[in-house]
PDB file of C-alpha atoms in Angstrom:
ATOM      1  CA  UNK E   1     127.910 113.154  28.046  1.00 78.00           C
ATOM      2  CA  UNK E   2     125.561 114.296  30.123  1.00 84.00           C
ATOM      3  CA  UNK E   3     122.354 114.310  29.268  1.00 91.00           C
ATOM      4  CA  UNK E   4     120.036 117.234  30.578  1.00 91.00           C
ATOM      5  CA  UNK E   5     121.040 119.877  33.086  1.00 94.00           C
ATOM      6  CA  UNK E   6     118.018 120.285  34.654  1.00 96.00           C
ATOM      7  CA  UNK E   7     115.908 123.498  35.207  1.00 94.00           C
ATOM      8  CA  UNK E   8     113.162 123.120  37.714  1.00 93.00           C
ATOM      9  CA  UNK E   9     112.242 120.552  40.460  1.00 91.00           C
ATOM     10  CA  UNK E  10     109.198 119.386  38.415  1.00 93.00           C
ATOM     11  CA  UNK E  11     111.891 118.213  35.341  1.00 95.00           C
ATOM     12  CA  UNK E  12     113.940 116.443  37.942  1.00 95.00           C
ATOM     13  CA  UNK E  13     111.187 114.355  39.036  1.00 93.00           C
ATOM     14  CA  UNK E  14     109.768 113.641  35.888  1.00 95.00           C
ATOM     15  CA  UNK E  15     113.069 112.518  34.573  1.00 95.00           C
ATOM     16  CA  UNK E  16     113.404 110.086  36.961  1.00 95.00           C
ATOM     17  CA  UNK E  17     110.365 108.141  36.818  1.00 94.00           C
ATOM     18  CA  UNK E  18     110.783 108.706  32.580  1.00 95.00           C
ATOM     19  CA  UNK E  19     114.339 106.465  33.085  1.00 95.00           C
ATOM     20  CA  UNK E  20     115.221 103.470  34.182  1.00 94.00           C
ATOM     21  CA  UNK E  21     118.401 104.800  35.947  1.00 97.00           C
ATOM     22  CA  UNK E  22     119.534 107.985  36.195  1.00 98.00           C
ATOM     23  CA  UNK E  23     122.206 109.691  38.595  1.00 98.00           C
ATOM     24  CA  UNK E  24     121.746 112.922  39.049  1.00 98.00           C
ATOM     25  CA  UNK E  25     124.349 115.044  40.767  1.00 97.00           C
ATOM     26  CA  UNK E  26     123.680 118.971  42.403  1.00 97.00           C
ATOM     27  CA  UNK E  27     126.269 121.344  42.027  1.00 97.00           C
ATOM     28  CA  UNK E  28     126.545 124.808  42.220  1.00 96.00           C
ATOM     29  CA  UNK E  29     129.463 126.387  39.586  1.00 95.00           C
ATOM     30  CA  UNK E  30     130.765 128.174  43.205  1.00 97.00           C
ATOM     31  CA  UNK E  31     131.858 125.013  44.507  1.00 96.00           C
ATOM     32  CA  UNK E  32     135.774 123.953  44.469  1.00 96.00           C
ATOM     33  CA  UNK E  33     134.455 119.854  45.284  1.00 95.00           C
ATOM     34  CA  UNK E  34     131.950 120.164  42.594  1.00 95.00           C
ATOM     35  CA  UNK E  35     135.151 121.227  40.220  1.00 95.00           C
ATOM     36  CA  UNK E  36     137.014 118.138  40.791  1.00 95.00           C
ATOM     37  CA  UNK E  37     134.314 115.822  40.597  1.00 97.00           C
ATOM     38  CA  UNK E  38     132.280 117.801  37.301  1.00 96.00           C
ATOM     39  CA  UNK E  39     135.039 115.045  35.028  1.00 96.00           C
ATOM     40  CA  UNK E  40     134.667 111.911  36.484  1.00 97.00           C
ATOM     41  CA  UNK E  41     130.908 112.579  36.349  1.00 97.00           C
ATOM     42  CA  UNK E  42     131.105 113.740  32.484  1.00 96.00           C
ATOM     43  CA  UNK E  43     133.334 110.424  32.327  1.00 96.00           C
ATOM     44  CA  UNK E  44     130.923 107.784  33.877  1.00 97.00           C
ATOM     45  CA  UNK E  45     128.161 109.857  31.312  1.00 96.00           C
ATOM     46  CA  UNK E  46     129.450 108.579  28.841  1.00 96.00           C
ATOM     47  CA  UNK E  47     131.171 105.447  29.376  1.00 96.00           C
ATOM     48  CA  UNK E  48     127.845 103.846  30.997  1.00 96.00           C
ATOM     49  CA  UNK E  49     125.217 104.405  28.418  1.00 95.00           C
ATOM     50  CA  UNK E  50     122.799 102.999  29.942  1.00 95.00           C
ATOM     51  CA  UNK E  51     122.094 105.008  32.815  1.00 97.00           C
ATOM     52  CA  UNK E  52     120.644 108.855  32.553  1.00 97.00           C
ATOM     53  CA  UNK E  53     123.128 111.589  33.624  1.00 98.00           C
ATOM     54  CA  UNK E  54     121.524 114.843  34.792  1.00 97.00           C
ATOM     55  CA  UNK E  55     123.098 118.296  36.551  1.00 97.00           C
ATOM     56  CA  UNK E  56     121.167 119.876  38.553  1.00 97.00           C
ATOM     57  CA  UNK E  57     122.363 123.616  40.249  1.00 97.00           C
ATOM     58  CA  UNK E  58     120.959 124.162  43.165  1.00 96.00           C
ATOM     59  CA  UNK E  59     121.140 127.618  42.597  1.00 95.00           C
ATOM     60  CA  UNK E  60     118.702 127.759  39.812  1.00 94.00           C
ATOM     61  CA  UNK E  61     116.524 124.378  41.326  1.00 94.00           C
ATOM     62  CA  UNK E  62     115.185 123.252  44.865  1.00 91.00           C
ATOM     63  CA  UNK E  63     116.384 121.489  46.784  1.00 90.00           C
ATOM     64  CA  UNK E  64     114.972 120.607  49.792  1.00 86.00           C
ATOM     65  CA  UNK E  65     112.163 118.235  48.197  1.00 85.00           C
ATOM     66  CA  UNK E  66     115.756 116.415  47.530  1.00 87.00           C
ATOM     67  CA  UNK E  67     117.557 116.633  51.258  1.00 89.00           C
ATOM     68  CA  UNK E  68     120.654 118.476  49.607  1.00 93.00           C
ATOM     69  CA  UNK E  69     121.712 120.477  52.415  1.00 91.00           C
ATOM     70  CA  UNK E  70     125.700 119.649  51.495  1.00 94.00           C
ATOM     71  CA  UNK E  71     127.437 119.798  47.504  1.00 96.00           C
ATOM     72  CA  UNK E  72     129.061 118.040  45.864  1.00 97.00           C
ATOM     73  CA  UNK E  73     126.137 115.517  46.139  1.00 97.00           C
ATOM     74  CA  UNK E  74     125.103 112.756  44.729  1.00 98.00           C
ATOM     75  CA  UNK E  75     121.711 110.423  44.093  1.00 97.00           C
ATOM     76  CA  UNK E  76     120.749 107.115  42.141  1.00 98.00           C
ATOM     77  CA  UNK E  77     116.715 106.522  41.192  1.00 97.00           C
ATOM     78  CA  UNK E  78     115.380 103.584  39.874  1.00 96.00           C
ATOM     79  CA  UNK E  79     111.920 104.148  38.517  1.00 90.00           C
ATOM     80  CA  UNK E  80     111.229 106.902  40.182  1.00 92.00           C
ATOM     81  CA  UNK E  81     112.680 105.767  43.413  1.00 95.00           C
ATOM     82  CA  UNK E  82     116.371 107.170  45.158  1.00 96.00           C
ATOM     83  CA  UNK E  83     117.772 104.478  45.492  1.00 97.00           C
ATOM     84  CA  UNK E  84     121.407 105.203  46.499  1.00 97.00           C
ATOM     85  CA  UNK E  85     123.397 108.682  47.605  1.00 96.00           C
ATOM     86  CA  UNK E  86     126.356 110.434  48.712  1.00 96.00           C
ATOM     87  CA  UNK E  87     127.293 113.763  49.656  1.00 96.00           C
ATOM     88  CA  UNK E  88     130.994 114.671  49.231  1.00 95.00           C
ATOM     89  CA  UNK E  89     134.289 114.778  47.013  1.00 95.00           C
ATOM     90  CA  UNK E  90     134.826 111.140  46.384  1.00 96.00           C
ATOM     91  CA  UNK E  91     135.483 109.798  43.128  1.00 97.00           C
ATOM     92  CA  UNK E  92     136.345 106.362  42.958  1.00 97.00           C
ATOM     93  CA  UNK E  93     133.163 105.425  45.691  1.00 97.00           C
ATOM     94  CA  UNK E  94     131.077 107.298  42.679  1.00 98.00           C
ATOM     95  CA  UNK E  95     132.752 104.773  40.263  1.00 97.00           C
ATOM     96  CA  UNK E  96     131.636 102.411  42.264  1.00 97.00           C
ATOM     97  CA  UNK E  97     128.526 102.904  42.877  1.00 97.00           C
ATOM     98  CA  UNK E  98     127.331 104.350  38.954  1.00 97.00           C
ATOM     99  CA  UNK E  99     129.031 100.222  37.875  1.00 97.00           C
ATOM    100  CA  UNK E 100     127.176  98.658  40.980  1.00 96.00           C
ATOM    101  CA  UNK E 101     123.889 100.154  39.986  1.00 96.00           C
ATOM    102  CA  UNK E 102     124.654  99.935  36.395  1.00 95.00           C
ATOM    103  CA  UNK E 103     124.997  96.492  36.542  1.00 87.00           C
TER     104      UNK E 103
END
């Protein structure tokens, strides 16, 4: 289950600091590749309950500070620090990143 749909960048920062491991999906509802990746991200959120999964709609939240220029984009935070990330429609890579960081 997606833990939160983030509504502003202050909330994003707060959630990334407050939780041990955070996976963030940067998306937009009009993005076709996101529509492919969304079910994968959702599936992982049920499997890895020790990870906080967040969704950020770039049309609603300013993501320049996070360096988001293309979507879908995925970033991973530990203790508020970005530890990994990638851009694109690569379900296998998403699975591998979450598994690597969560174990």
